[in-house]
GROMACS .gro file of C-alpha atoms in nm:
model
  142
    1UNK     CA    1  -0.418   1.312   0.723
    2UNK     CA    2  -0.616   1.613   0.672
    3UNK     CA    3  -0.485   1.982   0.585
    4UNK     CA    4  -0.238   2.108   0.817
    5UNK     CA    5  -0.214   2.463   0.974
    6UNK     CA    6   0.134   2.622   1.062
    7UNK     CA    7   0.165   2.904   1.272
    8UNK     CA    8   0.449   3.114   1.409
    9UNK     CA    9   0.482   3.353   1.636
   10UNK     CA   10   0.856   3.454   1.701
   11UNK     CA   11   1.036   3.118   1.677
   12UNK     CA   12   0.775   2.932   1.732
   13UNK     CA   13   0.635   2.711   1.497
   14UNK     CA   14   0.338   2.499   1.521
   15UNK     CA   15   0.227   2.202   1.329
   16UNK     CA   16  -0.124   2.128   1.401
   17UNK     CA   17  -0.258   1.779   1.236
   18UNK     CA   18  -0.599   1.603   1.258
   19UNK     CA   19  -0.545   1.220   1.171
   20UNK     CA   20  -0.796   1.019   1.057
   21UNK     CA   21  -0.957   0.640   1.115
   22UNK     CA   22  -0.691   0.417   1.011
   23UNK     CA   23  -0.401   0.605   1.019
   24UNK     CA   24  -0.097   0.520   1.213
   25UNK     CA   25  -0.008   0.757   1.511
   26UNK     CA   26   0.372   0.717   1.502
   27UNK     CA   27   0.409   0.648   1.151
   28UNK     CA   28   0.177   0.952   1.116
   29UNK     CA   29   0.417   1.151   1.323
   30UNK     CA   30   0.698   1.077   1.121
   31UNK     CA   31   0.595   1.140   0.794
   32UNK     CA   32   0.529   1.504   0.906
   33UNK     CA   33   0.843   1.565   1.089
   34UNK     CA   34   1.005   1.440   0.739
   35UNK     CA   35   0.779   1.607   0.521
   36UNK     CA   36   0.858   1.962   0.740
   37UNK     CA   37   1.230   1.876   0.792
   38UNK     CA   38   1.158   1.937   1.173
   39UNK     CA   39   1.513   1.933   1.298
   40UNK     CA   40   1.372   1.913   1.691
   41UNK     CA   41   1.059   1.894   1.816
   42UNK     CA   42   0.831   1.783   2.087
   43UNK     CA   43   0.457   1.681   2.086
   44UNK     CA   44   0.280   1.997   2.290
   45UNK     CA   45  -0.036   1.775   2.266
   46UNK     CA   46  -0.229   1.464   2.153
   47UNK     CA   47  -0.578   1.369   2.178
   48UNK     CA   48  -0.836   1.110   2.008
   49UNK     CA   49  -0.893   0.747   2.023
   50UNK     CA   50  -0.726   0.454   1.848
   51UNK     CA   51  -0.892   0.108   1.719
   52UNK     CA   52  -0.614  -0.060   1.828
   53UNK     CA   53  -0.218  -0.006   1.972
   54UNK     CA   54   0.133  -0.134   2.011
   55UNK     CA   55   0.303  -0.022   2.324
   56UNK     CA   56   0.642  -0.133   2.431
   57UNK     CA   57   0.680  -0.176   2.779
   58UNK     CA   58   0.919  -0.082   3.064
   59UNK     CA   59   1.150  -0.367   2.990
   60UNK     CA   60   1.272  -0.211   2.679
   61UNK     CA   61   1.217  -0.554   2.492
   62UNK     CA   62   0.813  -0.679   2.511
   63UNK     CA   63   0.568  -0.527   2.286
   64UNK     CA   64   0.235  -0.520   2.388
   65UNK     CA   65  -0.070  -0.549   2.161
   66UNK     CA   66  -0.374  -0.344   2.275
   67UNK     CA   67  -0.686  -0.474   2.103
   68UNK     CA   68  -0.941  -0.252   2.324
   69UNK     CA   69  -1.031   0.086   2.183
   70UNK     CA   70  -0.889   0.349   2.414
   71UNK     CA   71  -0.906   0.706   2.431
   72UNK     CA   72  -0.553   0.879   2.446
   73UNK     CA   73  -0.510   1.065   2.757
   74UNK     CA   74  -0.147   1.148   2.721
   75UNK     CA   75   0.090   1.162   2.408
   76UNK     CA   76   0.430   1.304   2.464
   77UNK     CA   77   0.809   1.300   2.355
   78UNK     CA   78   1.054   1.416   2.142
   79UNK     CA   79   1.050   1.384   1.767
   80UNK     CA   80   1.282   1.506   1.475
   81UNK     CA   81   1.298   1.447   1.134
   82UNK     CA   82   1.577   1.153   1.248
   83UNK     CA   83   1.443   1.023   1.543
   84UNK     CA   84   1.091   0.994   1.736
   85UNK     CA   85   1.072   0.883   2.074
   86UNK     CA   86   0.681   0.905   2.212
   87UNK     CA   87   0.504   0.777   2.537
   88UNK     CA   88   0.114   0.713   2.528
   89UNK     CA   89  -0.129   0.697   2.808
   90UNK     CA   90  -0.464   0.519   2.701
   91UNK     CA   91  -0.785   0.484   2.895
   92UNK     CA   92  -1.032   0.173   2.855
   93UNK     CA   93  -1.384   0.164   2.858
   94UNK     CA   94  -1.381   0.035   3.224
   95UNK     CA   95  -1.128   0.358   3.299
   96UNK     CA   96  -0.830   0.138   3.357
   97UNK     CA   97  -0.494   0.306   3.193
   98UNK     CA   98  -0.248   0.166   3.005
   99UNK     CA   99   0.077   0.323   2.826
  100UNK     CA  100   0.415   0.265   2.757
  101UNK     CA  101   0.646   0.334   2.439
  102UNK     CA  102   0.443   0.399   2.126
  103UNK     CA  103   0.524   0.177   1.803
  104UNK     CA  104   0.414   0.162   1.478
  105UNK     CA  105   0.047   0.022   1.448
  106UNK     CA  106  -0.126   0.238   1.705
  107UNK     CA  107  -0.409   0.319   1.466
  108UNK     CA  108  -0.659   0.644   1.475
  109UNK     CA  109  -1.004   0.492   1.575
  110UNK     CA  110  -1.219   0.826   1.460
  111UNK     CA  111  -1.004   1.093   1.527
  112UNK     CA  112  -0.622   1.239   1.647
  113UNK     CA  113  -0.583   1.544   1.727
  114UNK     CA  114  -0.214   1.619   1.713
  115UNK     CA  115  -0.004   1.925   1.801
  116UNK     CA  116   0.385   1.928   1.754
  117UNK     CA  117   0.595   2.220   1.833
  118UNK     CA  118   0.971   2.287   1.684
  119UNK     CA  119   1.253   2.400   1.899
  120UNK     CA  120   1.398   2.665   1.720
  121UNK     CA  121   1.806   2.673   1.764
  122UNK     CA  122   1.803   2.343   1.919
  123UNK     CA  123   1.887   2.017   1.704
  124UNK     CA  124   1.885   1.628   1.814
  125UNK     CA  125   2.142   1.389   1.745
  126UNK     CA  126   2.185   1.028   1.817
  127UNK     CA  127   2.437   0.873   2.010
  128UNK     CA  128   2.573   0.514   2.102
  129UNK     CA  129   2.520   0.489   2.496
  130UNK     CA  130   2.710   0.162   2.633
  131UNK     CA  131   2.573   0.219   2.972
  132UNK     CA  132   2.172   0.168   2.801
  133UNK     CA  133   2.310   0.034   2.479
  134UNK     CA  134   2.057   0.242   2.309
  135UNK     CA  135   2.097   0.499   2.080
  136UNK     CA  136   2.009   0.783   2.303
  137UNK     CA  137   1.935   1.156   2.195
  138UNK     CA  138   2.210   1.410   2.228
  139UNK     CA  139   2.108   1.803   2.234
  140UNK     CA  140   2.282   2.042   2.026
  141UNK     CA  141   2.257   2.419   2.025
  142UNK     CA  142   2.251   2.515   1.625
   0.00000   0.00000   0.00000
């Protein structure tokens, strides 16, 4: 991970990170959130390319391996030191697109320029949801 720039304007704080070849996209985002003690935030921007990827499909069960070099065309989600929920869309060489829930194992090729924005005054928590069967994000005022 290259030098991080943190800027603040009023209550907004953005963390600008450049990931390098070989770094795991999801694990790097989690690491930044832990190191900076981000209680609530969003992926504001993420562009770059990957060597290989792992995404969970819409079934919520199946993890798909992507062995093609791909461009990151969209990266968004909620992040915190406690939990990250991120979706990714990737463009292959033939310009077809694939995407899903970002899983560890999505490895950066040349670079990934990442901007995370903290949400001051908001706290993220996790609560079991009997309807979905997942631990779901809850929002709190802080």
